[in-house]
mmCIF file of C-alpha atoms and ligand atoms in Angstrom:
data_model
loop_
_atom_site.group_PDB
_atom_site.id
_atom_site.type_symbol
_atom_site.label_atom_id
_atom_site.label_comp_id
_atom_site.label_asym_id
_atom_site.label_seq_id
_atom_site.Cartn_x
_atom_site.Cartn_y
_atom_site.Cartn_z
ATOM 1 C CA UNK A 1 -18.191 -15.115 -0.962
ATOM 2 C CA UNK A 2 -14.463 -16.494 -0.351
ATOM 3 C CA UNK A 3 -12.102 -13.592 -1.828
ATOM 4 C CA UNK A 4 -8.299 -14.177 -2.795
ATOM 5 C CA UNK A 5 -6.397 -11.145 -2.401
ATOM 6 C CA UNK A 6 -3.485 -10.136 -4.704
ATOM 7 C CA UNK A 7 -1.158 -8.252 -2.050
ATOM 8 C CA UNK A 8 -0.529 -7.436 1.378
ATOM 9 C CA UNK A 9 2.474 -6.093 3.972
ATOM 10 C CA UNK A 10 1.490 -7.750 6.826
ATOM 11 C CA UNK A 11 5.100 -9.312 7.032
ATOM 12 C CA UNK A 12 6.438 -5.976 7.101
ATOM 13 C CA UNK A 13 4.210 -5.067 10.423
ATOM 14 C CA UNK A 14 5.298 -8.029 11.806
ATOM 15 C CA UNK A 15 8.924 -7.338 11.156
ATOM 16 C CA UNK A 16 7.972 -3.747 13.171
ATOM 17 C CA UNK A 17 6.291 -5.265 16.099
ATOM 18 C CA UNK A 18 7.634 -8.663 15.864
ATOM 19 C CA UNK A 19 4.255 -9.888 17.349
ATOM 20 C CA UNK A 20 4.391 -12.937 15.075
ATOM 21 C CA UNK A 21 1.695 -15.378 17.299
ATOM 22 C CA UNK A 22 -0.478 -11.973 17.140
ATOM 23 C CA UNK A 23 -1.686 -13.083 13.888
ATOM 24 C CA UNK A 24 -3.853 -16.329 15.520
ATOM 25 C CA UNK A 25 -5.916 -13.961 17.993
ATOM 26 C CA UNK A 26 -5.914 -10.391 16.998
ATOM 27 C CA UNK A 27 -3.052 -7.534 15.330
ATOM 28 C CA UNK A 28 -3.836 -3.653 15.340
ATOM 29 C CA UNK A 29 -3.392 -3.733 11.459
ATOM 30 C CA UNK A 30 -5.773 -4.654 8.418
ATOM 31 C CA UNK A 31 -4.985 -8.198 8.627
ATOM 32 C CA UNK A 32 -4.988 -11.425 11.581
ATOM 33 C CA UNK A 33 -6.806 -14.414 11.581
ATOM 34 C CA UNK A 34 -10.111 -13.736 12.840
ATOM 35 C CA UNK A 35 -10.086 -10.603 10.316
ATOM 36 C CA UNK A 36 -9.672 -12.655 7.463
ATOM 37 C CA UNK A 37 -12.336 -15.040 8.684
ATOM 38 C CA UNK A 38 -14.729 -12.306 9.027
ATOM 39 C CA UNK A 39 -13.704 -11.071 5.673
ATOM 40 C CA UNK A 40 -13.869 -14.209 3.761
ATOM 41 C CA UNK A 41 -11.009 -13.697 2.898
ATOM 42 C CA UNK A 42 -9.244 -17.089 2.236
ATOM 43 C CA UNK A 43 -5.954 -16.299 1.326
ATOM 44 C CA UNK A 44 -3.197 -14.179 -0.502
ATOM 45 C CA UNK A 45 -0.358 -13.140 -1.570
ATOM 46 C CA UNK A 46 1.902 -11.784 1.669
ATOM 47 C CA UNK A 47 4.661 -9.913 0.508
ATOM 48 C CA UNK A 48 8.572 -9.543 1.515
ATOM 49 C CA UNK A 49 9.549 -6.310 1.511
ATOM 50 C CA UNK A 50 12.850 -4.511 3.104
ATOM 51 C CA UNK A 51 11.841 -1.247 4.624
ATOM 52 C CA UNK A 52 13.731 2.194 2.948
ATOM 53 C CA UNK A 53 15.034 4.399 5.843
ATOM 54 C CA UNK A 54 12.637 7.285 6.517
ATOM 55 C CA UNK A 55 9.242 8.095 8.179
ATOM 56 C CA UNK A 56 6.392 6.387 6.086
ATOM 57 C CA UNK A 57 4.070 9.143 8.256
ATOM 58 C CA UNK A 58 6.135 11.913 6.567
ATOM 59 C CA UNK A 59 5.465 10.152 3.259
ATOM 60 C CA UNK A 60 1.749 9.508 3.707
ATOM 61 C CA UNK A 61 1.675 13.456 4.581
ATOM 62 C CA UNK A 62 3.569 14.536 1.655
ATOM 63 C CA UNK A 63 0.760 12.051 -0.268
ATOM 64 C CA UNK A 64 -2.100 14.062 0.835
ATOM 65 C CA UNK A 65 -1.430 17.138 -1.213
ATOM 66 C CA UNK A 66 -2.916 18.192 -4.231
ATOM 67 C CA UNK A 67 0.680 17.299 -6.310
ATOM 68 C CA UNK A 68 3.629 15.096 -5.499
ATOM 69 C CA UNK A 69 7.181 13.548 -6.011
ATOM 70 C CA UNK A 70 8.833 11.498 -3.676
ATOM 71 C CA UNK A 71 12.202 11.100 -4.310
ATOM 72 C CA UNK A 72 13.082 7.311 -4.910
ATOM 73 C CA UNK A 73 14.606 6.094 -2.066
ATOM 74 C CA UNK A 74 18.512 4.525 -2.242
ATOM 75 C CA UNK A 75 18.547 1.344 -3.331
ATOM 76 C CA UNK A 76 19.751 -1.499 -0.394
ATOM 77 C CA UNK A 77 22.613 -3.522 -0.844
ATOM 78 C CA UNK A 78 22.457 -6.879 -0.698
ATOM 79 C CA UNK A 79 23.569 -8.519 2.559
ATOM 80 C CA UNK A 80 21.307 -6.014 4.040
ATOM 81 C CA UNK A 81 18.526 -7.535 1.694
ATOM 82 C CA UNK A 82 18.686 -10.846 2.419
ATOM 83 C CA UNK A 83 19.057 -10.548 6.362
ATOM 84 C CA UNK A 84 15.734 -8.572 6.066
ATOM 85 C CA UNK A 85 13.963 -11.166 3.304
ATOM 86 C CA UNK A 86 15.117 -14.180 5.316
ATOM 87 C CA UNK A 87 13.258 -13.142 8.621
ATOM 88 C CA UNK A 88 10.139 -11.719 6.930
ATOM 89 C CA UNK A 89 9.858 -15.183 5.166
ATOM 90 C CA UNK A 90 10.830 -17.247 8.391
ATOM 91 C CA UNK A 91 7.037 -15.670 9.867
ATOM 92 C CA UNK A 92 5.414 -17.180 7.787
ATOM 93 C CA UNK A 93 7.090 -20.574 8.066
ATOM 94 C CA UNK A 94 6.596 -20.224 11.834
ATOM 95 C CA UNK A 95 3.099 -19.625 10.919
ATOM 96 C CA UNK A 96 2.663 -22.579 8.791
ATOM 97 C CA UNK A 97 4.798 -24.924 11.761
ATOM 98 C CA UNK A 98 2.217 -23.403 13.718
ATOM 99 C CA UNK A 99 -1.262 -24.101 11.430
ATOM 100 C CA UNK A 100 -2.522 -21.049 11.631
ATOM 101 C CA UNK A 101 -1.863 -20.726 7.801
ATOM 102 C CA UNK A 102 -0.292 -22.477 5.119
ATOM 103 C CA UNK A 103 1.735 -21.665 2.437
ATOM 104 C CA UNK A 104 1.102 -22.760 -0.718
ATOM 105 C CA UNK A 105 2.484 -23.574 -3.668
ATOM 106 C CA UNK A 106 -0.705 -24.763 -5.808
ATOM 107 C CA UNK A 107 -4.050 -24.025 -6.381
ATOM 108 C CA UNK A 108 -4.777 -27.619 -5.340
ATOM 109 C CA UNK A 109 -3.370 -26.429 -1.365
ATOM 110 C CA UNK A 110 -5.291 -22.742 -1.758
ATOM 111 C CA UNK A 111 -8.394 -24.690 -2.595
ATOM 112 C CA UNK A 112 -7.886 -27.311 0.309
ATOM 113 C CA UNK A 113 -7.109 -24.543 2.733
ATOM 114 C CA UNK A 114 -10.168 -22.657 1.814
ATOM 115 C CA UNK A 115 -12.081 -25.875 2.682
ATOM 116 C CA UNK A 116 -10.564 -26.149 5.911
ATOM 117 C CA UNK A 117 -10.947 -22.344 7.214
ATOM 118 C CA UNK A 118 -6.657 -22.583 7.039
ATOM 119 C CA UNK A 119 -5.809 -19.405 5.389
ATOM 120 C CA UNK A 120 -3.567 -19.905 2.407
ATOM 121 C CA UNK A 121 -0.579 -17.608 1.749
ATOM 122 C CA UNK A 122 1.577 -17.180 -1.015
ATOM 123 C CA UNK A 123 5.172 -16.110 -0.408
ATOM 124 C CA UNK A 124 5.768 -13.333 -2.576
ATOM 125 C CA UNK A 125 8.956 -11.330 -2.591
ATOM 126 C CA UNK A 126 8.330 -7.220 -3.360
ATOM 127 C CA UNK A 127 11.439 -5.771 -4.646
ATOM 128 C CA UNK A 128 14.229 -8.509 -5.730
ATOM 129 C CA UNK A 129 17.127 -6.733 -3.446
ATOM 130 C CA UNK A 130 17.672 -9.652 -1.500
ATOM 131 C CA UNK A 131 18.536 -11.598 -5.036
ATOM 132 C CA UNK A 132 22.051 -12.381 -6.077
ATOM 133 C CA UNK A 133 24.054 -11.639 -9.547
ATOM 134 C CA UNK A 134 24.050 -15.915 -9.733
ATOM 135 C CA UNK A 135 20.642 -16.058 -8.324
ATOM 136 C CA UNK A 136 21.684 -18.761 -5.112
ATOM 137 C CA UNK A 137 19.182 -16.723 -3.192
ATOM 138 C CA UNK A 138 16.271 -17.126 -5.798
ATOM 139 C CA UNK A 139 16.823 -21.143 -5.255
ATOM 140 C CA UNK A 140 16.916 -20.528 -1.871
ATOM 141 C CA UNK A 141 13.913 -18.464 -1.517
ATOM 142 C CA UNK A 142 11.935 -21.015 -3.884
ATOM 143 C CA UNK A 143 12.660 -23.837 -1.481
ATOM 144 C CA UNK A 144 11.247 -21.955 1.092
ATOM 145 C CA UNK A 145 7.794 -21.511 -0.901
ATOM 146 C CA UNK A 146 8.577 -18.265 -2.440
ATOM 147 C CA UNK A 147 6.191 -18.026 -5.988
ATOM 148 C CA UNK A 148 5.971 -14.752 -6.828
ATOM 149 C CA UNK A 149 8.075 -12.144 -6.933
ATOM 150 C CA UNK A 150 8.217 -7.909 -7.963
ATOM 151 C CA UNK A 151 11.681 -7.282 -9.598
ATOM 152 C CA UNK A 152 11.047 -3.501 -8.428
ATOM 153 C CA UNK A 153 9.749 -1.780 -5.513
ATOM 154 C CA UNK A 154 9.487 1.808 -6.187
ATOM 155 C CA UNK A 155 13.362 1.557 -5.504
ATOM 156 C CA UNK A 156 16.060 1.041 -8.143
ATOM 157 C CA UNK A 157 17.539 -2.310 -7.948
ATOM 158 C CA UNK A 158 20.314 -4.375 -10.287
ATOM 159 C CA UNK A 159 17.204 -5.801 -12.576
ATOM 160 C CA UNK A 160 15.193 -2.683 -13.230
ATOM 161 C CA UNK A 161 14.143 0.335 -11.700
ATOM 162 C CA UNK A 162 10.312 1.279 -10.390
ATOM 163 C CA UNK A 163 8.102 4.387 -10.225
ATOM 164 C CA UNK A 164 8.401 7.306 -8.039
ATOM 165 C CA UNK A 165 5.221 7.813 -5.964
ATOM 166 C CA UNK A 166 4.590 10.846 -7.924
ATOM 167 C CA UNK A 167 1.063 12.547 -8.674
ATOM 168 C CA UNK A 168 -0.217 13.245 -11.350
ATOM 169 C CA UNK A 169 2.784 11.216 -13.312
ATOM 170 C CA UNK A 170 2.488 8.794 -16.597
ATOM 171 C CA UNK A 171 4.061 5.589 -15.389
ATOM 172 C CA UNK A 172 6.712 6.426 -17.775
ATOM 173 C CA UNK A 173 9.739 7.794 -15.553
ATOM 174 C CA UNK A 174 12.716 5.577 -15.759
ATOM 175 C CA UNK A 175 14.995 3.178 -17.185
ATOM 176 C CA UNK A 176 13.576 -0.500 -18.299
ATOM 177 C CA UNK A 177 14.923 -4.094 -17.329
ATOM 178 C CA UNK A 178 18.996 -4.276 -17.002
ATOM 179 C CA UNK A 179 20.484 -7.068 -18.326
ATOM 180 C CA UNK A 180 20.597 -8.788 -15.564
ATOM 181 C CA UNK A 181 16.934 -8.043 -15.049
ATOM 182 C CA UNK A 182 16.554 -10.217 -18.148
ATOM 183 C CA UNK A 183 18.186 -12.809 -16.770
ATOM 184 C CA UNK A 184 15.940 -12.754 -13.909
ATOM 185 C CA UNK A 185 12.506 -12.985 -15.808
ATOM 186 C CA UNK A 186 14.246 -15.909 -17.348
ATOM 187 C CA UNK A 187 14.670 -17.486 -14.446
ATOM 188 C CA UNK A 188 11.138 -16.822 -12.958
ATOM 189 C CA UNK A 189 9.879 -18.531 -16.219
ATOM 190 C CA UNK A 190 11.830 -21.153 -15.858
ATOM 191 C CA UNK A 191 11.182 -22.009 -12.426
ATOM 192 C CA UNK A 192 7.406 -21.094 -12.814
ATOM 193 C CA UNK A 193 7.614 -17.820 -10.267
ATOM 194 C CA UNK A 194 5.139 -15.574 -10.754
ATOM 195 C CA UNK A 195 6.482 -11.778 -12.463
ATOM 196 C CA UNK A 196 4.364 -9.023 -10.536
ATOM 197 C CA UNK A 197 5.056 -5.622 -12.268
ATOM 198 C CA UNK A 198 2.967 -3.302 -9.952
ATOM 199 C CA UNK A 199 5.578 -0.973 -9.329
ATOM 200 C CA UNK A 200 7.472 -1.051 -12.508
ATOM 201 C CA UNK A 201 8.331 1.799 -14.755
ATOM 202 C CA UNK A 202 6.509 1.734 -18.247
ATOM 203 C CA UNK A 203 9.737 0.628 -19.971
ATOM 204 C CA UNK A 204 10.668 -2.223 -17.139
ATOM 205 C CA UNK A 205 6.553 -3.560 -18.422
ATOM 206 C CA UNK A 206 6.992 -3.424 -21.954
ATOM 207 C CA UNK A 207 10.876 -5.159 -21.272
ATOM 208 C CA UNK A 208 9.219 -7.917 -19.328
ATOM 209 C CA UNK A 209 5.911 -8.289 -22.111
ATOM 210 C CA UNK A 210 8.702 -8.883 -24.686
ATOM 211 C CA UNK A 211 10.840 -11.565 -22.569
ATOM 212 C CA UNK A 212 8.570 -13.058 -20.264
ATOM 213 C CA UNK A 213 6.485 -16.312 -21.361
ATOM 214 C CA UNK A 214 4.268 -15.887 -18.844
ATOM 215 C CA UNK A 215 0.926 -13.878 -18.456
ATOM 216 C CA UNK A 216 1.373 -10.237 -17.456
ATOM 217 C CA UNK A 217 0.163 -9.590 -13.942
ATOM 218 C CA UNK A 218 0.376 -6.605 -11.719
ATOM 219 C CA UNK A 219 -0.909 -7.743 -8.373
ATOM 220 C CA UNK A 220 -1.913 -4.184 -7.051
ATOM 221 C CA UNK A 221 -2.879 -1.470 -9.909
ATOM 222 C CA UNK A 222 -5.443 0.584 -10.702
ATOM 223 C CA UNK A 223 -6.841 2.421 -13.544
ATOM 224 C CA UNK A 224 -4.649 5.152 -14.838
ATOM 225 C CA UNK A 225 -7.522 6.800 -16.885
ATOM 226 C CA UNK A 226 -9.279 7.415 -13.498
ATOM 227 C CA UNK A 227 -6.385 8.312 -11.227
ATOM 228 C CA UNK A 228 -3.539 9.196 -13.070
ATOM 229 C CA UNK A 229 -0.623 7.972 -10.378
ATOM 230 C CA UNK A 230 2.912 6.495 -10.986
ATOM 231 C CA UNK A 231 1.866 3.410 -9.718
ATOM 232 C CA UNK A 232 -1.005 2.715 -11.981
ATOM 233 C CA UNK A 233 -1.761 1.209 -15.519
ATOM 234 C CA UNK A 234 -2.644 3.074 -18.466
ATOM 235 C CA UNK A 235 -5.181 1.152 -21.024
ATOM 236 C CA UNK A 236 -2.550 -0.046 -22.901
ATOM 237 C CA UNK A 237 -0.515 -1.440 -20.264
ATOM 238 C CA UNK A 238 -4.605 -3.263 -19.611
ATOM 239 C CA UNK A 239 -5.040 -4.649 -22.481
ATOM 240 C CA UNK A 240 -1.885 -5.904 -22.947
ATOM 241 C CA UNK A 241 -2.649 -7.785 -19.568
ATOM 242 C CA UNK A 242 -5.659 -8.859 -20.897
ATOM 243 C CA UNK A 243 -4.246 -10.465 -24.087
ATOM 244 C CA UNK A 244 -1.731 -12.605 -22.764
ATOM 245 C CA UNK A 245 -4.230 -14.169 -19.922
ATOM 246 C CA UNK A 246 -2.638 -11.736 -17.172
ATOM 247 C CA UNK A 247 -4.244 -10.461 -14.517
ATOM 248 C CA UNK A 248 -4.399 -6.787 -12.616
ATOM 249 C CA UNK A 249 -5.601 -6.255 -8.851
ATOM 250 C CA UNK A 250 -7.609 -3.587 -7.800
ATOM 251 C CA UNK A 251 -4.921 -1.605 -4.946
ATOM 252 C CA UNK A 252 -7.288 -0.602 -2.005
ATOM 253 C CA UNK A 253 -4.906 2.216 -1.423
ATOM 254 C CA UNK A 254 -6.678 5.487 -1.862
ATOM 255 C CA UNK A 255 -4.000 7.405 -3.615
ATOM 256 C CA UNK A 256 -4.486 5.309 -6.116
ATOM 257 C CA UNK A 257 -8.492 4.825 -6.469
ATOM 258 C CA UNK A 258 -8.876 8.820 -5.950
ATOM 259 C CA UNK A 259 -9.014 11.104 -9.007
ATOM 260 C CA UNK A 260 -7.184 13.340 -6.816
ATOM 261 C CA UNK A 261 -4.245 10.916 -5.828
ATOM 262 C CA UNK A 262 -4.893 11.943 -2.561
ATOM 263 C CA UNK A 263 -4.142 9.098 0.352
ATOM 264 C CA UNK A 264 -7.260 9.803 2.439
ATOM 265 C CA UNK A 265 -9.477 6.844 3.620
ATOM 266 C CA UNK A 266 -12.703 9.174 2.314
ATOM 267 C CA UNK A 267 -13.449 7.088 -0.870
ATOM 268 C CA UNK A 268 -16.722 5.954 -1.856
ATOM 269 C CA UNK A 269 -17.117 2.105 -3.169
ATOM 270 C CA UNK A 270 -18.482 3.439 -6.591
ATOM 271 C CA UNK A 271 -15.173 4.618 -6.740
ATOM 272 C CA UNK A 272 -13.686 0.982 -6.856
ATOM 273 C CA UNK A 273 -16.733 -0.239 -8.810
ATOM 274 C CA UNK A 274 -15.677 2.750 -11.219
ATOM 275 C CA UNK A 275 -12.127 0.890 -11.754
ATOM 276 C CA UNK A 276 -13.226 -2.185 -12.034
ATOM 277 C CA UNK A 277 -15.203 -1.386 -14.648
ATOM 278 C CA UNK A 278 -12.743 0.548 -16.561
ATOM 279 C CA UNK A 279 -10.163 -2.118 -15.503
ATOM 280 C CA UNK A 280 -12.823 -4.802 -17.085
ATOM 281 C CA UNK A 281 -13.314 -3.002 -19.915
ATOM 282 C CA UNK A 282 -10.032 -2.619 -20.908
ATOM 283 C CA UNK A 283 -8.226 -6.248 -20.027
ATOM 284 C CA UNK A 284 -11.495 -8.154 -19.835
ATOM 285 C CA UNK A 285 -13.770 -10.003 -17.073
ATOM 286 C CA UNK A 286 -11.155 -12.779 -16.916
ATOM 287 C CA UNK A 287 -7.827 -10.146 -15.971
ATOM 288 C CA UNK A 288 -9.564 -8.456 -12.902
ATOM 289 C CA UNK A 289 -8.950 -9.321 -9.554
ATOM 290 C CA UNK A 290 -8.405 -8.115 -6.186
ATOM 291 C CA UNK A 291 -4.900 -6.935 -4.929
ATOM 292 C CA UNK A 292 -6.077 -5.373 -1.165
ATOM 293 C CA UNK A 293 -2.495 -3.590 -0.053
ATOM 294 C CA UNK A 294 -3.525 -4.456 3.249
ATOM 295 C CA UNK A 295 -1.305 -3.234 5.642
ATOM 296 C CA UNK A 296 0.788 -1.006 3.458
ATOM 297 C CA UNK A 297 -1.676 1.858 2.581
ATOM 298 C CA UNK A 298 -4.804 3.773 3.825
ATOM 299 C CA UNK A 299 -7.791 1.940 2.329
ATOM 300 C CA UNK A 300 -11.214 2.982 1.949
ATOM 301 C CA UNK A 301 -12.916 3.960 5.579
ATOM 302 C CA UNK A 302 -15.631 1.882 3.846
ATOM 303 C CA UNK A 303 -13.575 -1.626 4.138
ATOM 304 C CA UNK A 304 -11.464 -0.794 7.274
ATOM 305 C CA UNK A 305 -10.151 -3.834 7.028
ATOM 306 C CA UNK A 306 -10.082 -7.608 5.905
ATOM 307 C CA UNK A 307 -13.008 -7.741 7.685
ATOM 308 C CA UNK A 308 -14.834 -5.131 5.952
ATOM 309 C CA UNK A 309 -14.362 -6.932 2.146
ATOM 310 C CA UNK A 310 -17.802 -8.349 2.302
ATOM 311 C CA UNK A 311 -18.851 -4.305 1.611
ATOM 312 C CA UNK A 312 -16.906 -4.449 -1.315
ATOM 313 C CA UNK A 313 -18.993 -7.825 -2.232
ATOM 314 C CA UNK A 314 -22.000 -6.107 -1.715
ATOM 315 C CA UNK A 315 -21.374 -3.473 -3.602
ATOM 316 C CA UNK A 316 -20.545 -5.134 -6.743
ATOM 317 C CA UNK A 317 -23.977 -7.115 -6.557
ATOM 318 C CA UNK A 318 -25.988 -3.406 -6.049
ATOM 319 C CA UNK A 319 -23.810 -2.202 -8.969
ATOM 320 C CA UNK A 320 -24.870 -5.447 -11.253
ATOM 321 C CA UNK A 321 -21.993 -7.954 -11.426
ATOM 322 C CA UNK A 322 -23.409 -11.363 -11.678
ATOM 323 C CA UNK A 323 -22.395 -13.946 -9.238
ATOM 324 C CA UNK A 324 -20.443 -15.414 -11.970
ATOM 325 C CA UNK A 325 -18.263 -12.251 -12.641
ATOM 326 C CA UNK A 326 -17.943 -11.739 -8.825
ATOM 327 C CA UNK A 327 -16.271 -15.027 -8.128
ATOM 328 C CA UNK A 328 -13.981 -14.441 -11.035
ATOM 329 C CA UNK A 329 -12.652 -10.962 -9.391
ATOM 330 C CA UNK A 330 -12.702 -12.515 -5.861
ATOM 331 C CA UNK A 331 -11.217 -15.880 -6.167
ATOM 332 C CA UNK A 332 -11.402 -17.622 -9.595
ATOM 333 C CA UNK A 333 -9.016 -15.090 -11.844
ATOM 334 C CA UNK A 334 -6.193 -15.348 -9.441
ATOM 335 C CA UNK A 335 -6.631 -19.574 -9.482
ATOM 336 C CA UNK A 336 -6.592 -19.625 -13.180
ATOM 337 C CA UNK A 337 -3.704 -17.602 -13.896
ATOM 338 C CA UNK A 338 -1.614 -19.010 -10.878
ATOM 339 C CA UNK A 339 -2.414 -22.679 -12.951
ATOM 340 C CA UNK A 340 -0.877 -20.621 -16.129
ATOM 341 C CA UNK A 341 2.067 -19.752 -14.312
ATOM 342 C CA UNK A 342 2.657 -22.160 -11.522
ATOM 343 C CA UNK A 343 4.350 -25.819 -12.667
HETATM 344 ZN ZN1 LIG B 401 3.323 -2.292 -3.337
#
């Protein structure tokens, strides 16, 4: 089974180790070549992201108790941004000089590369600090492949501001879209750039349902009902997904899948088959699909890593998907909502 994934931070592990050609034979994290081989896994989106000061081991402590709230980091300012953006999106166009993936700006090219065995990436920008008041670096970033794009991290920015990691929370903590976070979305419509609202704040959703033309997509969200996080969607926020042709990715990370928002890799399967279902049953078979976090969170020991997804497969055949519904969540619901958005 080929699986397109909805989100990873392997650029941001690169921009630690800057072992860029260690993506070709082997990288210590959840993602490299042969991984994704192994996994099936065919492509994704690979996210720009500029780091917040502060130890991320700290944080992934403070997200193994039984309650949190992380204070939301200081936003960055904008030189800053777009020093960081502009070298996390020049490893992937080394990557792409070099063939060892391609990045792709249709479903036409992720099809081809899936043919091929080239793995197909999507440039995706998490967090829209490195974007101007007059939006020169959103032209810029486009012509460098960029399709996607967050307009929050969990991180205030000038266009809207995004969810604490806090547990248990409602996703309802903060201010909505600014003004100029209107003018954004515009843009993104305009230019056919995918909106990804994992990370938003309740308000900042509803802003963007009302403005955007597009199809509502979080790339990396779970079930609220079943693990009532920050970060993920209450049934509402699903079905509103599911009515305008959106999609939602099922996050790997385990604060997120566990009913006890705890980020420990002990998570059974049936705990991802659980919010998938929910997830289905809420926004539909056609609105599910597969947003990994590689890289950026502990997943499941079950999966390990890209190599592991054919578990995940395996599972959702033992639990009763049919083959038809399991190449919708793996591949086929990302392709037909990247068509809806993409032109
Ligand atoms: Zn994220």
């Amino acid at each position: 089974m080929q699986i397109f994934d909805g989100h990873n931070d392997m650029l941001t592990q690169l921009y630690r180790s800057k072992d860029v050609s260690g993506f070709a034979t082997g990288l210590s994290g959840h993602i490299d070549k042969p991984k994704l081989r192994d996994g099936g896994m065919v492509g994704g989106f690979f996210a720009i992201w500029v780091p917040s000061k502060g130890d991320l081991a700290a944080l992934t402590a403070e997200m193994r108790k039984d309650a949190y709230d992380l204070p939301l980091p200081p936003p960055i300012a904008l030189e800053e941004a777009q020093e960081v953006a502009l070298e996390q999106a020049g490893y992937l166009i080394d990557l792409h000089a070099t063939g060892d993936l391609s990045i792709c700006t249709s479903t036409d090219q992720i099809r081809s590369c899936a043919d091929a065995g080239t793995p197909a990436a999507i440039l995706h920008l998490e967090g829209a600090e490195p974007i101007d008041p007059d939006f020169a670096m959103l032209d810029r970033l486009y012509d460098l492949g960029l399709r996607s794009l967050g307009p929050v991290w969990s991180r205030p920015t000038d266009f809207g501001a995004g969810v604490p990691f806090r547990y248990p929370s409602s996703p309802d903590t903060g201010a909505g879209l600014t003004p100029l976070g209107v003018q954004l979305i515009e843009r993104c419509n305009a230019k056919g750039i995918v909106i990804d609202l994992s990370h938003i704040t309740e308000a900042g959703f509803w802003d963007v349902a009302k403005v955007s033309q597009a199809p509502l997509i979080a790339t990396h969200s779970n079930a609220h009902a079943l693990c009532p996080h920050s970060r993920n969607l209450t049934d509402e926020q699903l079905r509103a997904i599911g009515e305008t042709g959106g999609v939602a990715g099922l996050n790997f990370a385990t604060a997120m899948l566990r009913a006890d928002g705890k980020m420990l890799p002990e998570v059974g399967l049936d705990v991802m088959l659980a919010h998938l279902d929910h997830m289905m049953a809420q926004a539909g078979v056609d609105s599910v699909a597969l947003g990994s976090d590689f890289d950026g969170a502990v997943v499941p020991a079950g999966i390990g890593d890209a190599s592991g997804l054919p578990h995940l497969v395996a599972a959702m055949e033992r639990h009763g998907y049919s083959s038809d519904m399991i190449e919708k969540i793996c591949v086929e619901n990302w392709m037909r909502v990247l068509d809806a958005t993409w032109h």
